[in-house]
Amino acid sequence: MLETPVIVVNFKLYEQASGKNGLNLAKIIDTVSKETGASIAVAVNPLDFKMIKNSVDMPVFLQHVDAVEFGAKTGRINVELAKEHGIDGILINHSERRMTIADIEYLVHRAKIVGVNTIVCTNNAKVSAAIAALSPDFIAMEPPELIGGDVSVSRARPEAITETIKIVNSVNPVPVLVGAGVKTGDDVKKAIELGAKGVLIASGIAKANDPRKAIIDLVQGLM
Ligand code: G3P
């Protein structure tokens, strides 16, 4: 299980965070995690996974796996195969990779059986409540309109964070991460003050001119 508070960095398919660039970025983040003692995990694409996993000590997640069993499934990967290759966890239902609730339930269930962490992404408080009933390890609530922007969820939608945590706790107290537009340590600090157990972030690190400086700044918000 991830230690909280945690910063989860989603590399998406940003060129600055893919292939050799992804490996360099992962090493920078891993070094900052070791230097500061901060709990940081990354979510990477399946092609880069092994190379990154073999070069860092922090947890490495996949950004998506398919809700399928082994068999005649061309172009798919499942959580069982991903586990065999050493993944620590999976992001599920990211805003850029939505799934049906039946598939989310299947994946959370299979991930528990094989022993990998699950972070299920949601877009608002009500969807978070529905997902809480499935008992994932984490819910990551991200208002889609703020994703990739410069205004953080902590600043623009603080009420969405508190409402999500309240409704999730009323169903099943799954720890809640928040994301979208997170860029600074102040954004992280504010999210945690509002009750979040950490943040999910992408462009603030992947597109930063100086990713090391950006991640160090974010980590200050955990302290
Ligand atoms: O997965 C994290 C994400 O969707 C938020 O993206 O660029 O707003 O940090 P970003």
CSV table of C-alpha atoms and ligand atoms in Angstrom, one decimal:
chain,number,residue,atom,x,y,z
A,1,MET,CA,0.0,0.0,0.0
A,2,LEU,CA,1.2,3.5,-0.8
A,3,GLU,CA,2.2,5.6,2.2
A,4,THR,CA,0.2,8.8,2.6
A,5,PRO,CA,0.3,11.7,2.0
A,6,VAL,CA,1.5,10.7,-1.5
A,7,ILE,CA,2.2,12.5,-4.8
A,8,VAL,CA,1.4,10.3,-7.8
A,9,VAL,CA,2.9,11.5,-11.0
A,10,ASN,CA,1.0,10.4,-14.2
A,11,PHE,CA,3.4,10.5,-17.1
A,12,LYS,CA,0.5,10.3,-19.6
A,13,LEU,CA,1.9,10.2,-23.2
A,14,TYR,CA,3.8,13.4,-22.8
A,15,GLU,CA,6.9,13.3,-25.0
A,16,GLN,CA,8.8,14.8,-22.1
A,17,ALA,CA,7.8,11.8,-20.0
A,18,SER,CA,8.0,8.9,-22.5
A,19,GLY,CA,10.8,6.6,-23.7
A,20,LYS,CA,14.3,7.8,-22.6
A,21,ASN,CA,12.8,11.1,-21.4
A,22,GLY,CA,10.4,9.1,-19.2
A,23,LEU,CA,13.3,7.1,-17.7
A,24,ASN,CA,15.3,10.3,-16.9
A,25,LEU,CA,12.2,11.9,-15.4
A,26,ALA,CA,11.5,8.8,-13.3
A,27,LYS,CA,15.1,8.8,-12.0
A,28,ILE,CA,14.8,12.5,-11.0
A,29,ILE,CA,11.6,11.9,-9.1
A,30,ASP,CA,13.0,8.8,-7.4
A,31,THR,CA,16.0,10.7,-6.3
A,32,VAL,CA,13.9,13.5,-4.8
A,33,SER,CA,11.8,10.9,-3.1
A,34,LYS,CA,14.9,9.4,-1.5
A,35,GLU,CA,16.4,12.7,-0.6
A,36,THR,CA,13.3,14.1,1.1
A,37,GLY,CA,11.6,10.9,2.3
A,38,ALA,CA,8.5,11.9,0.5
A,39,SER,CA,6.1,9.2,-0.7
A,40,ILE,CA,6.0,9.5,-4.5
A,41,ALA,CA,4.7,7.0,-7.1
A,42,VAL,CA,4.6,7.3,-10.9
A,43,ALA,CA,2.2,6.0,-13.5
A,44,VAL,CA,3.8,5.1,-16.8
A,45,ASN,CA,2.9,3.5,-20.1
A,46,PRO,CA,3.3,-0.3,-20.5
A,47,LEU,CA,6.2,-0.1,-23.0
A,48,ASP,CA,8.3,2.0,-20.6
A,49,PHE,CA,7.3,0.2,-17.5
A,50,LYS,CA,10.1,-2.4,-17.2
A,51,MET,CA,12.9,0.0,-18.0
A,52,ILE,CA,11.6,2.4,-15.3
A,53,LYS,CA,10.8,-0.2,-12.7
A,54,ASN,CA,14.3,-1.6,-13.0
A,55,SER,CA,15.8,1.8,-12.4
A,56,VAL,CA,13.9,3.2,-9.4
A,57,ASP,CA,12.8,2.2,-5.9
A,58,MET,CA,9.6,4.1,-5.7
A,59,PRO,CA,6.3,2.4,-6.7
A,60,VAL,CA,5.6,2.2,-10.4
A,61,PHE,CA,2.0,2.0,-11.6
A,62,LEU,CA,0.5,1.5,-15.1
A,63,GLN,CA,-1.9,4.1,-16.4
A,64,HIS,CA,-4.4,1.6,-17.5
A,65,VAL,CA,-5.0,-2.1,-17.9
A,66,ASP,CA,-7.9,-3.8,-19.6
A,67,ALA,CA,-10.7,-5.6,-17.7
A,68,VAL,CA,-10.2,-8.9,-19.5
A,69,GLU,CA,-9.2,-12.4,-18.7
A,70,PHE,CA,-6.3,-14.2,-20.5
A,71,GLY,CA,-7.4,-15.5,-23.9
A,72,ALA,CA,-8.1,-14.3,-27.5
A,73,LYS,CA,-7.8,-10.5,-26.7
A,74,THR,CA,-5.6,-8.9,-29.3
A,75,GLY,CA,-3.8,-5.8,-28.2
A,76,ARG,CA,-5.0,-6.0,-24.6
A,77,ILE,CA,-3.1,-6.5,-21.3
A,78,ASN,CA,-4.7,-7.6,-18.0
A,79,VAL,CA,-3.8,-7.1,-14.4
A,80,GLU,CA,-2.6,-10.7,-14.0
A,81,LEU,CA,0.1,-10.2,-16.7
A,82,ALA,CA,1.0,-6.8,-15.4
A,83,LYS,CA,1.5,-8.3,-11.9
A,84,GLU,CA,3.8,-10.9,-13.4
A,85,HIS,CA,5.9,-8.1,-14.8
A,86,GLY,CA,6.2,-6.4,-11.4
A,87,ILE,CA,3.7,-3.6,-11.4
A,88,ASP,CA,2.9,-2.0,-8.0
A,89,GLY,CA,-0.5,-0.7,-9.0
A,90,ILE,CA,-2.8,0.6,-11.6
A,91,LEU,CA,-4.7,3.8,-12.4
A,92,ILE,CA,-8.2,2.9,-13.4
A,93,ASN,CA,-10.9,5.0,-15.1
A,94,HIS,CA,-8.7,8.0,-15.8
A,95,SER,CA,-10.6,10.9,-17.4
A,96,GLU,CA,-8.7,10.2,-20.6
A,97,ARG,CA,-9.4,6.5,-20.4
A,98,ARG,CA,-12.9,6.0,-19.0
A,99,MET,CA,-14.3,2.6,-18.2
A,100,THR,CA,-17.8,1.2,-17.3
A,101,ILE,CA,-18.5,0.7,-13.6
A,102,ALA,CA,-18.8,-3.1,-14.3
A,103,ASP,CA,-15.2,-3.1,-15.7
A,104,ILE,CA,-14.0,-0.9,-12.8
A,105,GLU,CA,-15.5,-3.4,-10.3
A,106,TYR,CA,-13.9,-6.3,-12.1
A,107,LEU,CA,-10.5,-4.7,-12.1
A,108,VAL,CA,-10.6,-3.6,-8.5
A,109,HIS,CA,-11.6,-7.2,-7.5
A,110,ARG,CA,-8.9,-8.8,-9.7
A,111,ALA,CA,-6.2,-6.4,-8.5
A,112,LYS,CA,-7.0,-7.3,-4.8
A,113,ILE,CA,-6.7,-11.0,-5.7
A,114,VAL,CA,-3.3,-10.6,-7.4
A,115,GLY,CA,-2.1,-8.0,-4.9
A,116,VAL,CA,-1.6,-4.7,-6.7
A,117,ASN,CA,-2.8,-1.2,-5.6
A,118,THR,CA,-5.7,0.5,-7.2
A,119,ILE,CA,-6.3,4.2,-7.7
A,120,VAL,CA,-9.7,4.7,-9.3
A,121,CYS,CA,-10.1,8.2,-10.9
A,122,THR,CA,-13.4,10.0,-10.7
A,123,ASN,CA,-14.8,13.3,-12.0
A,124,ASN,CA,-16.9,14.5,-9.0
A,125,ALA,CA,-18.3,13.7,-5.6
A,126,LYS,CA,-21.2,11.5,-6.7
A,127,VAL,CA,-19.2,9.3,-8.9
A,128,SER,CA,-16.7,9.0,-6.1
A,129,ALA,CA,-19.4,7.8,-3.8
A,130,ALA,CA,-20.3,5.1,-6.3
A,131,ILE,CA,-16.7,4.0,-6.6
A,132,ALA,CA,-16.2,4.0,-2.8
A,133,ALA,CA,-18.6,1.1,-2.7
A,134,LEU,CA,-16.1,-0.9,-4.7
A,135,SER,CA,-13.4,-0.5,-2.0
A,136,PRO,CA,-10.4,0.5,-4.2
A,137,ASP,CA,-7.2,1.4,-2.3
A,138,PHE,CA,-7.6,5.1,-3.4
A,139,ILE,CA,-10.0,7.3,-5.2
A,140,ALA,CA,-8.5,10.2,-7.2
A,141,MET,CA,-11.1,12.9,-7.9
A,142,GLU,CA,-10.2,15.2,-10.8
A,143,PRO,CA,-12.6,17.8,-12.2
A,144,PRO,CA,-12.1,17.2,-16.0
A,145,GLU,CA,-12.3,20.9,-16.9
A,146,LEU,CA,-9.2,21.7,-14.8
A,147,ILE,CA,-7.0,18.9,-16.1
A,148,GLY,CA,-3.9,20.2,-17.9
A,149,GLY,CA,-4.7,23.8,-16.8
A,150,ASP,CA,-2.9,26.3,-14.6
A,151,VAL,CA,-5.5,26.6,-11.9
A,152,SER,CA,-5.5,23.8,-9.3
A,153,VAL,CA,-8.5,21.9,-8.0
A,154,SER,CA,-7.4,23.0,-4.5
A,155,ARG,CA,-7.9,26.7,-5.5
A,156,ALA,CA,-10.7,26.5,-8.1
A,157,ARG,CA,-12.9,23.8,-6.5
A,158,PRO,CA,-12.1,23.4,-2.8
A,159,GLU,CA,-15.8,22.6,-2.1
A,160,ALA,CA,-15.5,19.7,-4.6
A,161,ILE,CA,-12.7,18.2,-2.5
A,162,THR,CA,-14.5,18.5,0.9
A,163,GLU,CA,-17.8,17.3,-0.6
A,164,THR,CA,-16.1,14.3,-2.2
A,165,ILE,CA,-14.4,13.3,1.1
A,166,LYS,CA,-17.6,13.7,3.0
A,167,ILE,CA,-19.7,11.6,0.7
A,168,VAL,CA,-17.0,8.9,0.3
A,169,ASN,CA,-16.6,8.6,4.1
A,170,SER,CA,-20.4,8.2,4.4
A,171,VAL,CA,-20.2,5.2,2.0
A,172,ASN,CA,-16.9,3.6,2.8
A,173,PRO,CA,-13.8,5.5,4.0
A,174,VAL,CA,-11.5,5.1,1.0
A,175,PRO,CA,-8.6,7.6,1.0
A,176,VAL,CA,-9.1,10.4,-1.5
A,177,LEU,CA,-6.5,11.9,-3.7
A,178,VAL,CA,-7.2,15.0,-5.8
A,179,GLY,CA,-5.8,16.2,-9.0
A,180,ALA,CA,-6.1,18.6,-12.0
A,181,GLY,CA,-4.1,21.7,-12.4
A,182,VAL,CA,-1.8,21.0,-9.4
A,183,LYS,CA,1.4,22.9,-9.9
A,184,THR,CA,2.9,24.0,-6.6
A,185,GLY,CA,3.6,23.0,-3.0
A,186,ASP,CA,0.9,25.4,-2.0
A,187,ASP,CA,-1.6,23.5,-4.1
A,188,VAL,CA,-0.6,20.3,-2.4
A,189,LYS,CA,-0.7,21.8,1.1
A,190,LYS,CA,-4.2,23.2,0.5
A,191,ALA,CA,-5.4,19.8,-0.8
A,192,ILE,CA,-4.1,18.1,2.3
A,193,GLU,CA,-5.6,20.7,4.6
A,194,LEU,CA,-9.0,20.1,2.9
A,195,GLY,CA,-8.6,16.4,3.8
A,196,ALA,CA,-7.1,14.8,0.7
A,197,LYS,CA,-4.4,12.1,1.3
A,198,GLY,CA,-2.3,13.3,-1.6
A,199,VAL,CA,-2.4,14.5,-5.2
A,200,LEU,CA,-2.4,13.1,-8.7
A,201,ILE,CA,-0.4,15.4,-11.1
A,202,ALA,CA,0.9,15.3,-14.7
A,203,SER,CA,1.7,18.4,-16.6
A,204,GLY,CA,3.1,20.3,-13.6
A,205,ILE,CA,6.0,17.8,-13.6
A,206,ALA,CA,6.1,16.4,-17.1
A,207,LYS,CA,6.0,19.8,-18.8
A,208,ALA,CA,8.1,21.7,-16.2
A,209,ASN,CA,11.2,23.5,-17.5
A,210,ASP,CA,13.0,22.1,-14.4
A,211,PRO,CA,11.2,18.9,-13.3
A,212,ARG,CA,13.5,18.5,-10.3
A,213,LYS,CA,12.7,22.0,-9.0
A,214,ALA,CA,9.0,21.4,-9.6
A,215,ILE,CA,8.9,18.1,-7.7
A,216,ILE,CA,10.9,19.5,-4.8
A,217,ASP,CA,8.4,22.4,-4.6
A,218,LEU,CA,5.5,20.0,-4.6
A,219,VAL,CA,7.1,17.9,-1.9
A,220,GLN,CA,7.3,21.0,0.4
A,221,GLY,CA,3.5,20.9,0.4
A,222,LEU,CA,3.5,17.4,2.0
A,223,MET,CA,5.7,18.5,5.0
B,1,G3P,O1,-3.6,12.1,-14.0
B,1,G3P,C1,-3.4,13.4,-13.6
B,1,G3P,C2,-4.1,14.4,-14.3
B,1,G3P,O2,-5.2,14.0,-15.1
B,1,G3P,C3,-4.0,15.8,-13.9
B,1,G3P,O3,-3.3,16.4,-15.0
B,1,G3P,O4,-1.8,18.0,-16.0
B,1,G3P,O5,-3.8,18.8,-14.6
B,1,G3P,O6,-1.8,17.7,-13.5
B,1,G3P,P1,-2.6,17.8,-14.8
